mmCIF file with all atom_site columns, C-alpha atoms in Angstrom:
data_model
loop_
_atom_site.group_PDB
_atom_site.id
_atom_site.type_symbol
_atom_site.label_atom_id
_atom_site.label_alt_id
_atom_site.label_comp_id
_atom_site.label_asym_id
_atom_site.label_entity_id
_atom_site.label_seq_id
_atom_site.pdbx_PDB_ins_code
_atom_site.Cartn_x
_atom_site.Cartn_y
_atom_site.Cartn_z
_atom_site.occupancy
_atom_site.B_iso_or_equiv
_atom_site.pdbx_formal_charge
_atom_site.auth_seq_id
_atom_site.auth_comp_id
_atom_site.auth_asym_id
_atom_site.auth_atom_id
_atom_site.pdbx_PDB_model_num
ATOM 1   C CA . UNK A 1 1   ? 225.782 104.075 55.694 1.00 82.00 ? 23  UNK A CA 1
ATOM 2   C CA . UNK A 1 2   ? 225.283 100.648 57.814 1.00 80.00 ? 24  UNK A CA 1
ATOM 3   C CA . UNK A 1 3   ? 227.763 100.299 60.329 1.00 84.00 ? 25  UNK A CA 1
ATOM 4   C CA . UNK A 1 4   ? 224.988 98.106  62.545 1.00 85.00 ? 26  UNK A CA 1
ATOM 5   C CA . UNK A 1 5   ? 222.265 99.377  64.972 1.00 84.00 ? 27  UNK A CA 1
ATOM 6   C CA . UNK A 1 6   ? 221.635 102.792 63.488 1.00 87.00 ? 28  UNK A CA 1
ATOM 7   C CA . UNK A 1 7   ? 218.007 103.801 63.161 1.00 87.00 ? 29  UNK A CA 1
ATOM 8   C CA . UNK A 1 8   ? 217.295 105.533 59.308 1.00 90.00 ? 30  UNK A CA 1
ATOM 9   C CA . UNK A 1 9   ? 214.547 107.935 58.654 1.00 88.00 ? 31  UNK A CA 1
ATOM 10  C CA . UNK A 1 10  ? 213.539 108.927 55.229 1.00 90.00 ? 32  UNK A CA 1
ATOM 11  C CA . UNK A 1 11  ? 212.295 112.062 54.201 1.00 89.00 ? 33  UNK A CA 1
ATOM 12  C CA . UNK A 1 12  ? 209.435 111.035 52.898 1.00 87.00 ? 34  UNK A CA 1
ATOM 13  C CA . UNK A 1 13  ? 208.379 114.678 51.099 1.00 88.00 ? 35  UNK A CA 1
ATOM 14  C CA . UNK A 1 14  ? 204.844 116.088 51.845 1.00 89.00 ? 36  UNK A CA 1
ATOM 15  C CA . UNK A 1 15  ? 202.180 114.115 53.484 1.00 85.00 ? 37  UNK A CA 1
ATOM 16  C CA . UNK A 1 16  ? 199.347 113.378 51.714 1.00 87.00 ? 38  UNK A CA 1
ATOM 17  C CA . UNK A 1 17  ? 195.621 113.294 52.577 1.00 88.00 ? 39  UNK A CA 1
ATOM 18  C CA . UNK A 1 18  ? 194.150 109.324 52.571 1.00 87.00 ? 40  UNK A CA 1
ATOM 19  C CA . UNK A 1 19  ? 191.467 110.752 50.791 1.00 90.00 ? 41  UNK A CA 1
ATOM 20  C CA . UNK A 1 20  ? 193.536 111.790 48.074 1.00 94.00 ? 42  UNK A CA 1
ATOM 21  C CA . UNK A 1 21  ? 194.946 108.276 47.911 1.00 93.00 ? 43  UNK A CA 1
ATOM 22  C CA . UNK A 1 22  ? 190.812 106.964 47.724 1.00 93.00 ? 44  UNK A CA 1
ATOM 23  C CA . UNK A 1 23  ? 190.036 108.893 45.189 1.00 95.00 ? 45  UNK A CA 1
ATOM 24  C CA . UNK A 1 24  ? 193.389 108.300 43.174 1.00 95.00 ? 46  UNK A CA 1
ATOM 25  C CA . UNK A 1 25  ? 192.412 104.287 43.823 1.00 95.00 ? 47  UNK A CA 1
ATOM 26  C CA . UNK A 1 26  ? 188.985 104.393 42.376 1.00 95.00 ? 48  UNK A CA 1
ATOM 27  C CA . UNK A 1 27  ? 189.716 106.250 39.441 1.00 94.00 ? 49  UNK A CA 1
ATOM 28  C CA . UNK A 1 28  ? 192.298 103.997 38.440 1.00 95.00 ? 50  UNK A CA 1
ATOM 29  C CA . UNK A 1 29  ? 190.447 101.048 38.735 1.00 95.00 ? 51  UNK A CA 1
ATOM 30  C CA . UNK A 1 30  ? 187.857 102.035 36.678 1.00 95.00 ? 52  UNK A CA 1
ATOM 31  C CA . UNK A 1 31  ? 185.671 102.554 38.919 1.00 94.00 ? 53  UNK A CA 1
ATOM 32  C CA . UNK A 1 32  ? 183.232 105.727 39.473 1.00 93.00 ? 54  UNK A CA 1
ATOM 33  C CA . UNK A 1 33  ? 183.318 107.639 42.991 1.00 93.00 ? 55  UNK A CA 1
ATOM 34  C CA . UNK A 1 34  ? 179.892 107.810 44.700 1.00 90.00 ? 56  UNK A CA 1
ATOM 35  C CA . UNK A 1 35  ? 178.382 105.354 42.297 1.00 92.00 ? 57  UNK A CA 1
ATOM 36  C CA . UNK A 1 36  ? 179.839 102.491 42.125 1.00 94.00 ? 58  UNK A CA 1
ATOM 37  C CA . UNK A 1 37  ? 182.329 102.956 45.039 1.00 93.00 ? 59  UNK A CA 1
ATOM 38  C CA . UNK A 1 38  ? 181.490 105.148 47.791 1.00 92.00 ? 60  UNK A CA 1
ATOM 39  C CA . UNK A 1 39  ? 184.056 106.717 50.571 1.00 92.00 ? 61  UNK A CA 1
ATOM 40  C CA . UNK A 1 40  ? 182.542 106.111 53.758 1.00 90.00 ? 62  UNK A CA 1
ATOM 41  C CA . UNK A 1 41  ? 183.953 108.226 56.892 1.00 87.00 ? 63  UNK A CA 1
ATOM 42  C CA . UNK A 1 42  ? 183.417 106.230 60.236 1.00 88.00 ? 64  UNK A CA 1
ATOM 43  C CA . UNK A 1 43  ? 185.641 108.159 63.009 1.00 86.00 ? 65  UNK A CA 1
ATOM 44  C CA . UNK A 1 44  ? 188.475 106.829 64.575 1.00 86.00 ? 66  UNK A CA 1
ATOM 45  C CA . UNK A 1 45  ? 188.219 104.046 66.830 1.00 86.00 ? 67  UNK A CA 1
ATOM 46  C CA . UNK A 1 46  ? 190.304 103.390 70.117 1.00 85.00 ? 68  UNK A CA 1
ATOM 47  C CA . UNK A 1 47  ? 193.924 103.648 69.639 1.00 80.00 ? 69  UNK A CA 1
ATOM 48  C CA . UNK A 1 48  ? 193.899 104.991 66.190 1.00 81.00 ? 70  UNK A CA 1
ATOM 49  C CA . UNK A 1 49  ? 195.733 108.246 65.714 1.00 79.00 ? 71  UNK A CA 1
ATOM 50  C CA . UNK A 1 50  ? 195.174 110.980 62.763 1.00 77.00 ? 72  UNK A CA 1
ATOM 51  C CA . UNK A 1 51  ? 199.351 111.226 62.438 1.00 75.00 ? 73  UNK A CA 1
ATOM 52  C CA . UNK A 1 52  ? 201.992 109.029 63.696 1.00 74.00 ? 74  UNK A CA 1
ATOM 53  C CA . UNK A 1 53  ? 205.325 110.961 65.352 1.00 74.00 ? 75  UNK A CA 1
ATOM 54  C CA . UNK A 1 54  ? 208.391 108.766 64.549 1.00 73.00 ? 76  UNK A CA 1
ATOM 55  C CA . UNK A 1 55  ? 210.638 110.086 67.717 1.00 72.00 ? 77  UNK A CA 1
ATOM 56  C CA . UNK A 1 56  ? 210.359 112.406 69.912 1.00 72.00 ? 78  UNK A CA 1
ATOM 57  C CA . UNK A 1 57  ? 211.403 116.227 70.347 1.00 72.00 ? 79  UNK A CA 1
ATOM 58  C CA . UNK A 1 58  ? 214.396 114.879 72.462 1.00 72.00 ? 80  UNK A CA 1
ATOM 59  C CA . UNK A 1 59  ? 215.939 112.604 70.005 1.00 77.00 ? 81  UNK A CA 1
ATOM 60  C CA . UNK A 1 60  ? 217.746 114.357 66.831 1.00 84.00 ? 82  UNK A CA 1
ATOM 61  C CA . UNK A 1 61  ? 217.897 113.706 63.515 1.00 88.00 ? 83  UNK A CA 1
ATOM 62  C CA . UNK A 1 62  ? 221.684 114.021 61.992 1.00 90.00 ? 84  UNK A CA 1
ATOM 63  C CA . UNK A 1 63  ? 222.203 114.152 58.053 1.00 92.00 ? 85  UNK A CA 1
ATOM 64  C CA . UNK A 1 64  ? 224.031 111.509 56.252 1.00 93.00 ? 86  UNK A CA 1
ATOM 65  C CA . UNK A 1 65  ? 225.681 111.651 52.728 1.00 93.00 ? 87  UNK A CA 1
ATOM 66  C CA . UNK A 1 66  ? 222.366 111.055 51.435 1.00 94.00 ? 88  UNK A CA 1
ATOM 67  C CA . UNK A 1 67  ? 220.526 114.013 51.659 1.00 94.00 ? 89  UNK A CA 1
ATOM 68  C CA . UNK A 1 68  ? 216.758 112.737 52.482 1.00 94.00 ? 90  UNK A CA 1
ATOM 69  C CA . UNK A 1 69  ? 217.935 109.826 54.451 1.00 93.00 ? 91  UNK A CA 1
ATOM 70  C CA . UNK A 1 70  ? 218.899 110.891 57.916 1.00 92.00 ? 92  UNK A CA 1
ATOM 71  C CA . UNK A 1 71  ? 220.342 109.209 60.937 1.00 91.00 ? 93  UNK A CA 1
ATOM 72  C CA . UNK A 1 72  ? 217.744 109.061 64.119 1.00 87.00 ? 94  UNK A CA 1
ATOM 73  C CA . UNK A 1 73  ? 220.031 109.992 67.650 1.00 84.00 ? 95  UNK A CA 1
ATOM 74  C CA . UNK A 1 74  ? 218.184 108.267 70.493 1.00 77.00 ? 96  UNK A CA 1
ATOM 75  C CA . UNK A 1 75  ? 218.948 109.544 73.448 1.00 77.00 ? 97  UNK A CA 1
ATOM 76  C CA . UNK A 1 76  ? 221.076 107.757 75.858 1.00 81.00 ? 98  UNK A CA 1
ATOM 77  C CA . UNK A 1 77  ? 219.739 105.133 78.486 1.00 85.00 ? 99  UNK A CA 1
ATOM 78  C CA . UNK A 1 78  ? 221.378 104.313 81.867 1.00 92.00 ? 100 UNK A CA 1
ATOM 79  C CA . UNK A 1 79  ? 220.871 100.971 81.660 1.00 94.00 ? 101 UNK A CA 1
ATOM 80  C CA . UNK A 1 80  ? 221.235 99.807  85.756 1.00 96.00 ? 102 UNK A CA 1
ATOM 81  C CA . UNK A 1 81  ? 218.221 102.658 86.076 1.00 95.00 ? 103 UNK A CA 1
ATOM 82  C CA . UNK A 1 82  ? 216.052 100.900 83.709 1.00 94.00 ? 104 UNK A CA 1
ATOM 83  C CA . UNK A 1 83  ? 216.293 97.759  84.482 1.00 96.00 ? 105 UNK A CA 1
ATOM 84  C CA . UNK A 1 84  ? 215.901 98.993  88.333 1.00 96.00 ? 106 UNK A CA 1
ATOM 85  C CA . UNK A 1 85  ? 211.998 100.264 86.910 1.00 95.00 ? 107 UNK A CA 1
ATOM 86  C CA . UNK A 1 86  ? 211.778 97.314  85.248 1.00 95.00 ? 108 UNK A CA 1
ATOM 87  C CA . UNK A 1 87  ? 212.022 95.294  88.223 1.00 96.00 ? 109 UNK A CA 1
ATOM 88  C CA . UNK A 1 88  ? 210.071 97.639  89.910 1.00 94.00 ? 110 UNK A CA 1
ATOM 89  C CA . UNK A 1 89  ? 207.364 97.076  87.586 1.00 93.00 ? 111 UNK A CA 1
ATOM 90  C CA . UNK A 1 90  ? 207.246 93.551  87.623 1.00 93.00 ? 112 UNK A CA 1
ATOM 91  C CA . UNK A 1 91  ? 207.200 93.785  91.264 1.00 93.00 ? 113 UNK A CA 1
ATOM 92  C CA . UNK A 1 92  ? 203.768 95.936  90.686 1.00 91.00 ? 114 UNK A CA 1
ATOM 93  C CA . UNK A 1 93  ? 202.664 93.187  88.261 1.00 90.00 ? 115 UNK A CA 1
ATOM 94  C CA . UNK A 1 94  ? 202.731 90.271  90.568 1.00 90.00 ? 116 UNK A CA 1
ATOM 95  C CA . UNK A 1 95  ? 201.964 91.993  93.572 1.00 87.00 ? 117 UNK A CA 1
ATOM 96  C CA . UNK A 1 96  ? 198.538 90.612  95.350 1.00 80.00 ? 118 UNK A CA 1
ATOM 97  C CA . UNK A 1 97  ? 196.916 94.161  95.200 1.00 81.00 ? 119 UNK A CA 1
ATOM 98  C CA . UNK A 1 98  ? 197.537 95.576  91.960 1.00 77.00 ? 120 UNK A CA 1
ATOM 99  C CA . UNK A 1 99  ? 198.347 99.241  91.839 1.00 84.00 ? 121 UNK A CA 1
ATOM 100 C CA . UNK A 1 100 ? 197.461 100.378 88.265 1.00 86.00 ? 122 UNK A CA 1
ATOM 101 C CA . UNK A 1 101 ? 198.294 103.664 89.740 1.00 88.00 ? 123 UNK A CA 1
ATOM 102 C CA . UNK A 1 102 ? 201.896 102.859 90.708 1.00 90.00 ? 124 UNK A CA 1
ATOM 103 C CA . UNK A 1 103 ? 202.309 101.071 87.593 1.00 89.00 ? 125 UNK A CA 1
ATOM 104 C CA . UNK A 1 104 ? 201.576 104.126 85.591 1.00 88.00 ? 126 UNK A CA 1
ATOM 105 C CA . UNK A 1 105 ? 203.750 106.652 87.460 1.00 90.00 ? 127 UNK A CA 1
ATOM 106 C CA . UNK A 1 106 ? 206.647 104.010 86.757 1.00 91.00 ? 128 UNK A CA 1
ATOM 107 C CA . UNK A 1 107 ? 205.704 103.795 82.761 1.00 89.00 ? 129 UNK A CA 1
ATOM 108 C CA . UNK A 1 108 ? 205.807 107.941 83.049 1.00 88.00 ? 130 UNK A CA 1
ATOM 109 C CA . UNK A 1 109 ? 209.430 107.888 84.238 1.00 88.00 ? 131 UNK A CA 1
ATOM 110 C CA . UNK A 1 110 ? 210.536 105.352 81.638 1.00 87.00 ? 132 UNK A CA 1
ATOM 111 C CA . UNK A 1 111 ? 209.075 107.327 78.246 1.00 83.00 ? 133 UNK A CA 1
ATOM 112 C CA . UNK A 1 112 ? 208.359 111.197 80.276 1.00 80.00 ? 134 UNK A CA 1
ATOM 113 C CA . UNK A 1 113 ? 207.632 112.505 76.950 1.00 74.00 ? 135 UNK A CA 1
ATOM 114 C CA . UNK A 1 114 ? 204.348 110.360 76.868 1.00 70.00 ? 136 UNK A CA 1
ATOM 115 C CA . UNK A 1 115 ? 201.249 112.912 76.771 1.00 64.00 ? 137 UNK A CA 1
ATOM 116 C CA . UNK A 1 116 ? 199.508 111.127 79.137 1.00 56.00 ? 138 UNK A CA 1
ATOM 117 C CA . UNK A 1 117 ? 199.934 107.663 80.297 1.00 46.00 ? 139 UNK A CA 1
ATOM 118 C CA . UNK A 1 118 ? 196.255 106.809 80.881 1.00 52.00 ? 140 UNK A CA 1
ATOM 119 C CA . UNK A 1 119 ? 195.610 107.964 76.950 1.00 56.00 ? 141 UNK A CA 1
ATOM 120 C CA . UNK A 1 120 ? 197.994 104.404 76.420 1.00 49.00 ? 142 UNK A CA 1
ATOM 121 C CA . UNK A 1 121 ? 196.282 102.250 79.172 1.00 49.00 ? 143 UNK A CA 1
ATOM 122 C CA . UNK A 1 122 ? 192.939 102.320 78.929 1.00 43.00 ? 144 UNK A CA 1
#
């Protein structure tokens, strides 16, 4: 399926709960749950997310001769415009005052379908 460059996602069936996978763990070792291993929920901490996307809405997934093993379509990039923000960015960057505001609007334009670009830069 190779031809070079292509991005592969798997169909990876149901997701599972990492619970499940605990418990599954300590019983196969041997071990008893709550007595001589406990499960201890703590939260998540800063960055951590409950479920990972793998692309976004915009980007399609297009079936290959393998039938859980699909082909990711990323959407197309004008390359003079990005490297334009890029620039612009790095202009930001090394500029005496830094504008973490101006910085920001520039990330939004590059990835639009982020939430919310102060959730990434805290």
């Amino acid at each position: 399926m190779d031809r070079g460059g292509e991005i592969f996602v798997l169909d990876m069936g149901e997701p599972i709960k990492i619970k499940f996978l605990a418990e599954q763990m300590i019983q196969l070792s041997g071990k008893k749950l709550g007595e001589e291993i406990e499960i201890r929920y703590t939260g998540l901490r800063p960055g951590e997310k409950l479920y990972e996307e793998l692309f976004y809405p915009s980007e399609a997934l297009d079936a290959t001769s393998h039938k859980k093993i699909f082909q990711a379509m990323a959407k197309e990039i004008n390359w003079i415009w990005l490297s334009d923000i890029l620039d612009e960015m790095e202009k930001v960057c090394n500029a005496n005052k830094y504008e973490d505001r101006k910085l920001r609007e520039l990330l939004h334009q590059c990835v639009p379908e982020l939430e919310s670009v102060d959730k990434v830069m805290l």
